[in-house]
Every structure is written in C-alpha cells, then in structure tokens.
C-alpha cells in the first residue's frame, strides 16, 4: 500500500513539474521576456561580401552578431508579436537595431516558429537588413537551431 502511494506521489510530481515547465515555455515569448536556452546559426549575405556570419542568442536575453562588426542586441527590448501562420505559432520581433554612425543602419527581424513535430522546439528565422544611406538594402537571412 505504501509503495502505491509513493509511486502515485512520484507520478503526480513529475506530471505537475512538466505542466509548470510547459506553462513557462508558453509564456516566455511575451513582451519584455526572453526564452531559455541558446540558439546558434548562420546568416548569409545576398552580396556575399561579408560571407558567413554567426549569431548566438543567449539565455540572458542578449544576441551576439559577429560579422565585420560585433553587435550585441538586448532581446528584452523587443516588442514580440504572436501570430498563427498555416496553423503554426509564430513569434516575431522586429526592430531598428543599430546605427553604425556612417549612414549605415541595421534592422533585425527574428521569427520564431514552433516546430510541427515537437511543440517544445522553435526554429528561429533571422533577417538582417543593412540600409546604406536609405538607398540600398543588403538582406541577410538564415535559420537557427536551438542547442
């Protein structure tokens, strides 16, 4: 009898802890919050001048973009919009990001798409627009996987 009660308590504690984790992960994309874990990926420039760039989104809410310049972005300051695209939950953050001071401005869009085969996995699609003198745009885009 005691073994059954102990097993029931263990089972309930596992179920409840997984519910709490799911609640936390479902609310982490709200404005002013960030998500746990880190992401890593490549950005590819359409002009192929910069080559491969590496971005890492850290669990502390910052993002490191390493290319010709090192840029750190505070993800907490993004207004994150939730939408549903083809039945998928998509969280999008888009913002003026960085002014280099020589008429070059960066705008960054991060789109987090919930995986259709595993609801706890999001794929981050990242697009970086480099505006030069508000005339020419260079588009960088890539896909990130969480690790």
PDB file of C-alpha atoms in Angstrom:
ATOM      1  CA  UNK A   1       0.000   0.000   0.000  1.00  0.00           C
ATOM      2  CA  UNK A   2       2.766   2.421   0.919  1.00  0.00           C
ATOM      3  CA  UNK A   3       4.591   1.642  -2.346  1.00  0.00           C
ATOM      4  CA  UNK A   4       1.487   2.546  -4.357  1.00  0.00           C
ATOM      5  CA  UNK A   5       1.136   5.863  -2.542  1.00  0.00           C
ATOM      6  CA  UNK A   6       4.815   6.662  -3.061  1.00  0.00           C
ATOM      7  CA  UNK A   7       4.569   5.783  -6.756  1.00  0.00           C
ATOM      8  CA  UNK A   8       1.448   7.932  -7.082  1.00  0.00           C
ATOM      9  CA  UNK A   9       3.201  10.882  -5.426  1.00  0.00           C
ATOM     10  CA  UNK A  10       6.223  10.489  -7.728  1.00  0.00           C
ATOM     11  CA  UNK A  11       3.979  10.259 -10.785  1.00  0.00           C
ATOM     12  CA  UNK A  12       1.987  13.347  -9.782  1.00  0.00           C
ATOM     13  CA  UNK A  13       5.131  15.347  -9.047  1.00  0.00           C
ATOM     14  CA  UNK A  14       6.527  14.504 -12.496  1.00  0.00           C
ATOM     15  CA  UNK A  15       3.259  15.441 -14.210  1.00  0.00           C
ATOM     16  CA  UNK A  16       2.938  18.686 -12.256  1.00  0.00           C
ATOM     17  CA  UNK A  17       6.553  19.698 -12.886  1.00  0.00           C
ATOM     18  CA  UNK A  18       6.145  19.091 -16.621  1.00  0.00           C
ATOM     19  CA  UNK A  19       2.983  21.226 -16.587  1.00  0.00           C
ATOM     20  CA  UNK A  20       4.886  24.027 -14.893  1.00  0.00           C
ATOM     21  CA  UNK A  21       7.668  23.767 -17.478  1.00  0.00           C
ATOM     22  CA  UNK A  22       5.114  23.872 -20.293  1.00  0.00           C
ATOM     23  CA  UNK A  23       3.448  26.911 -18.766  1.00  0.00           C
ATOM     24  CA  UNK A  24       6.791  28.650 -18.505  1.00  0.00           C
ATOM     25  CA  UNK A  25       7.761  27.879 -22.075  1.00  0.00           C
ATOM     26  CA  UNK A  26       4.412  29.004 -23.428  1.00  0.00           C
ATOM     27  CA  UNK A  27       4.692  32.407 -21.790  1.00  0.00           C
ATOM     28  CA  UNK A  28       8.341  33.169 -22.466  1.00  0.00           C
ATOM     29  CA  UNK A  29       7.703  34.955 -25.741  1.00  0.00           C
ATOM     30  CA  UNK A  30       5.659  37.759 -24.240  1.00  0.00           C
ATOM     31  CA  UNK A  31       6.852  41.339 -24.453  1.00  0.00           C
ATOM     32  CA  UNK A  32       9.680  42.113 -22.079  1.00  0.00           C
ATOM     33  CA  UNK A  33      10.654  38.485 -21.606  1.00  0.00           C
ATOM     34  CA  UNK A  34      13.092  36.157 -23.255  1.00  0.00           C
ATOM     35  CA  UNK A  35      13.377  32.445 -23.804  1.00  0.00           C
ATOM     36  CA  UNK A  36      15.691  29.951 -22.170  1.00  0.00           C
ATOM     37  CA  UNK A  37      18.461  28.093 -23.884  1.00  0.00           C
ATOM     38  CA  UNK A  38      20.698  29.329 -26.649  1.00  0.00           C
ATOM     39  CA  UNK A  39      20.453  29.365 -30.409  1.00  0.00           C
ATOM     40  CA  UNK A  40      23.200  29.156 -32.964  1.00  0.00           C
ATOM     41  CA  UNK A  41      23.130  29.640 -36.699  1.00  0.00           C
ATOM     42  CA  UNK A  42      24.487  31.295 -39.777  1.00  0.00           C
ATOM     43  CA  UNK A  43      23.402  34.353 -41.691  1.00  0.00           C
ATOM     44  CA  UNK A  44      24.134  34.509 -45.384  1.00  0.00           C
ATOM     45  CA  UNK A  45      24.510  37.888 -47.077  1.00  0.00           C
ATOM     46  CA  UNK A  46      22.975  38.304 -50.507  1.00  0.00           C
ATOM     47  CA  UNK A  47      26.003  40.237 -51.709  1.00  0.00           C
ATOM     48  CA  UNK A  48      28.431  37.579 -50.436  1.00  0.00           C
ATOM     49  CA  UNK A  49      30.784  40.329 -49.302  1.00  0.00           C
ATOM     50  CA  UNK A  50      30.584  39.517 -45.621  1.00  0.00           C
ATOM     51  CA  UNK A  51      30.451  35.758 -46.087  1.00  0.00           C
ATOM     52  CA  UNK A  52      29.038  33.618 -43.308  1.00  0.00           C
ATOM     53  CA  UNK A  53      28.042  35.422 -40.150  1.00  0.00           C
ATOM     54  CA  UNK A  54      27.371  33.734 -36.845  1.00  0.00           C
ATOM     55  CA  UNK A  55      24.664  34.733 -34.409  1.00  0.00           C
ATOM     56  CA  UNK A  56      24.196  33.354 -30.940  1.00  0.00           C
ATOM     57  CA  UNK A  57      21.060  34.191 -28.973  1.00  0.00           C
ATOM     58  CA  UNK A  58      21.869  33.677 -25.313  1.00  0.00           C
ATOM     59  CA  UNK A  59      19.564  32.780 -22.452  1.00  0.00           C
ATOM     60  CA  UNK A  60      20.271  36.104 -20.753  1.00  0.00           C
ATOM     61  CA  UNK A  61      18.342  37.904 -23.469  1.00  0.00           C
ATOM     62  CA  UNK A  62      21.264  39.165 -25.500  1.00  0.00           C
ATOM     63  CA  UNK A  63      22.224  38.314 -29.014  1.00  0.00           C
ATOM     64  CA  UNK A  64      25.716  38.383 -30.405  1.00  0.00           C
ATOM     65  CA  UNK A  65      26.068  39.076 -34.113  1.00  0.00           C
ATOM     66  CA  UNK A  66      29.614  38.527 -35.291  1.00  0.00           C
ATOM     67  CA  UNK A  67      30.491  39.632 -38.772  1.00  0.00           C
ATOM     68  CA  UNK A  68      32.655  42.538 -39.782  1.00  0.00           C
ATOM     69  CA  UNK A  69      31.360  44.209 -36.627  1.00  0.00           C
ATOM     70  CA  UNK A  70      30.399  42.877 -33.216  1.00  0.00           C
ATOM     71  CA  UNK A  71      26.862  43.835 -32.270  1.00  0.00           C
ATOM     72  CA  UNK A  72      25.034  42.964 -29.073  1.00  0.00           C
ATOM     73  CA  UNK A  73      21.258  43.226 -29.033  1.00  0.00           C
ATOM     74  CA  UNK A  74      19.144  43.272 -25.898  1.00  0.00           C
ATOM     75  CA  UNK A  75      16.271  40.942 -26.724  1.00  0.00           C
ATOM     76  CA  UNK A  76      14.269  42.191 -23.729  1.00  0.00           C
ATOM     77  CA  UNK A  77      13.594  45.464 -25.540  1.00  0.00           C
ATOM     78  CA  UNK A  78      11.813  43.863 -28.455  1.00  0.00           C
ATOM     79  CA  UNK A  79       8.057  44.028 -28.865  1.00  0.00           C
ATOM     80  CA  UNK A  80       7.208  40.454 -29.701  1.00  0.00           C
ATOM     81  CA  UNK A  81       4.127  39.771 -31.790  1.00  0.00           C
ATOM     82  CA  UNK A  82       2.351  36.425 -31.793  1.00  0.00           C
ATOM     83  CA  UNK A  83       0.589  35.237 -34.925  1.00  0.00           C
ATOM     84  CA  UNK A  84      -0.563  31.964 -36.429  1.00  0.00           C
ATOM     85  CA  UNK A  85       0.747  31.038 -39.874  1.00  0.00           C
ATOM     86  CA  UNK A  86      -0.523  27.849 -41.515  1.00  0.00           C
ATOM     87  CA  UNK A  87      -1.522  26.523 -38.109  1.00  0.00           C
ATOM     88  CA  UNK A  88       1.905  27.216 -36.597  1.00  0.00           C
ATOM     89  CA  UNK A  89       2.562  29.519 -33.668  1.00  0.00           C
ATOM     90  CA  UNK A  90       4.926  32.239 -34.813  1.00  0.00           C
ATOM     91  CA  UNK A  91       6.543  34.871 -32.596  1.00  0.00           C
ATOM     92  CA  UNK A  92       8.088  37.796 -34.401  1.00  0.00           C
ATOM     93  CA  UNK A  93      10.367  40.545 -33.139  1.00  0.00           C
ATOM     94  CA  UNK A  94      11.359  43.320 -35.498  1.00  0.00           C
ATOM     95  CA  UNK A  95      13.149  46.487 -34.559  1.00  0.00           C
ATOM     96  CA  UNK A  96      15.566  49.190 -35.526  1.00  0.00           C
ATOM     97  CA  UNK A  97      18.707  47.759 -34.115  1.00  0.00           C
ATOM     98  CA  UNK A  98      21.965  49.504 -34.672  1.00  0.00           C
ATOM     99  CA  UNK A  99      23.313  52.680 -36.216  1.00  0.00           C
ATOM    100  CA  UNK A 100      26.951  52.360 -37.096  1.00  0.00           C
ATOM    101  CA  UNK A 101      27.375  56.120 -37.399  1.00  0.00           C
ATOM    102  CA  UNK A 102      28.308  56.303 -41.068  1.00  0.00           C
ATOM    103  CA  UNK A 103      24.855  56.298 -42.659  1.00  0.00           C
ATOM    104  CA  UNK A 104      24.617  52.525 -42.261  1.00  0.00           C
ATOM    105  CA  UNK A 105      21.692  51.281 -40.199  1.00  0.00           C
ATOM    106  CA  UNK A 106      20.703  47.725 -39.331  1.00  0.00           C
ATOM    107  CA  UNK A 107      17.171  46.421 -38.855  1.00  0.00           C
ATOM    108  CA  UNK A 108      16.633  42.954 -37.473  1.00  0.00           C
ATOM    109  CA  UNK A 109      13.619  40.649 -37.715  1.00  0.00           C
ATOM    110  CA  UNK A 110      13.505  37.454 -35.688  1.00  0.00           C
ATOM    111  CA  UNK A 111      10.727  34.975 -36.410  1.00  0.00           C
ATOM    112  CA  UNK A 112      10.355  32.056 -34.016  1.00  0.00           C
ATOM    113  CA  UNK A 113       8.269  29.235 -35.460  1.00  0.00           C
ATOM    114  CA  UNK A 114       7.066  26.346 -33.323  1.00  0.00           C
ATOM    115  CA  UNK A 115       8.042  23.006 -34.795  1.00  0.00           C
ATOM    116  CA  UNK A 116       5.121  20.972 -36.110  1.00  0.00           C
ATOM    117  CA  UNK A 117       6.608  17.682 -34.905  1.00  0.00           C
ATOM    118  CA  UNK A 118       7.816  18.821 -31.472  1.00  0.00           C
ATOM    119  CA  UNK A 119       5.988  21.637 -29.716  1.00  0.00           C
ATOM    120  CA  UNK A 120       8.898  22.384 -27.393  1.00  0.00           C
ATOM    121  CA  UNK A 121      11.208  23.243 -30.295  1.00  0.00           C
ATOM    122  CA  UNK A 122      11.242  26.566 -32.083  1.00  0.00           C
ATOM    123  CA  UNK A 123      13.145  27.377 -35.232  1.00  0.00           C
ATOM    124  CA  UNK A 124      14.376  30.950 -35.478  1.00  0.00           C
ATOM    125  CA  UNK A 125      14.367  32.582 -38.889  1.00  0.00           C
ATOM    126  CA  UNK A 126      16.505  35.698 -38.809  1.00  0.00           C
ATOM    127  CA  UNK A 127      16.601  38.517 -41.333  1.00  0.00           C
ATOM    128  CA  UNK A 128      19.013  41.401 -41.075  1.00  0.00           C
ATOM    129  CA  UNK A 129      18.590  44.410 -43.348  1.00  0.00           C
ATOM    130  CA  UNK A 130      21.569  46.686 -43.785  1.00  0.00           C
ATOM    131  CA  UNK A 131      20.483  50.092 -45.053  1.00  0.00           C
ATOM    132  CA  UNK A 132      23.117  52.302 -46.626  1.00  0.00           C
ATOM    133  CA  UNK A 133      22.057  55.922 -46.991  1.00  0.00           C
ATOM    134  CA  UNK A 134      18.425  54.696 -47.046  1.00  0.00           C
ATOM    135  CA  UNK A 135      19.057  53.746 -50.677  1.00  0.00           C
ATOM    136  CA  UNK A 136      20.377  50.203 -50.943  1.00  0.00           C
ATOM    137  CA  UNK A 137      19.427  47.256 -48.761  1.00  0.00           C
ATOM    138  CA  UNK A 138      21.507  44.191 -48.119  1.00  0.00           C
ATOM    139  CA  UNK A 139      19.438  41.282 -46.881  1.00  0.00           C
ATOM    140  CA  UNK A 140      20.876  38.650 -44.596  1.00  0.00           C
ATOM    141  CA  UNK A 141      18.777  35.647 -43.743  1.00  0.00           C
ATOM    142  CA  UNK A 142      19.270  32.323 -42.046  1.00  0.00           C
ATOM    143  CA  UNK A 143      17.784  29.612 -39.895  1.00  0.00           C
ATOM    144  CA  UNK A 144      18.787  28.917 -36.310  1.00  0.00           C
ATOM    145  CA  UNK A 145      18.563  25.716 -34.345  1.00  0.00           C
ATOM    146  CA  UNK A 146      18.462  25.596 -30.588  1.00  0.00           C
ATOM    147  CA  UNK A 147      21.278  23.724 -28.859  1.00  0.00           C
TER     148      UNK A 147
END
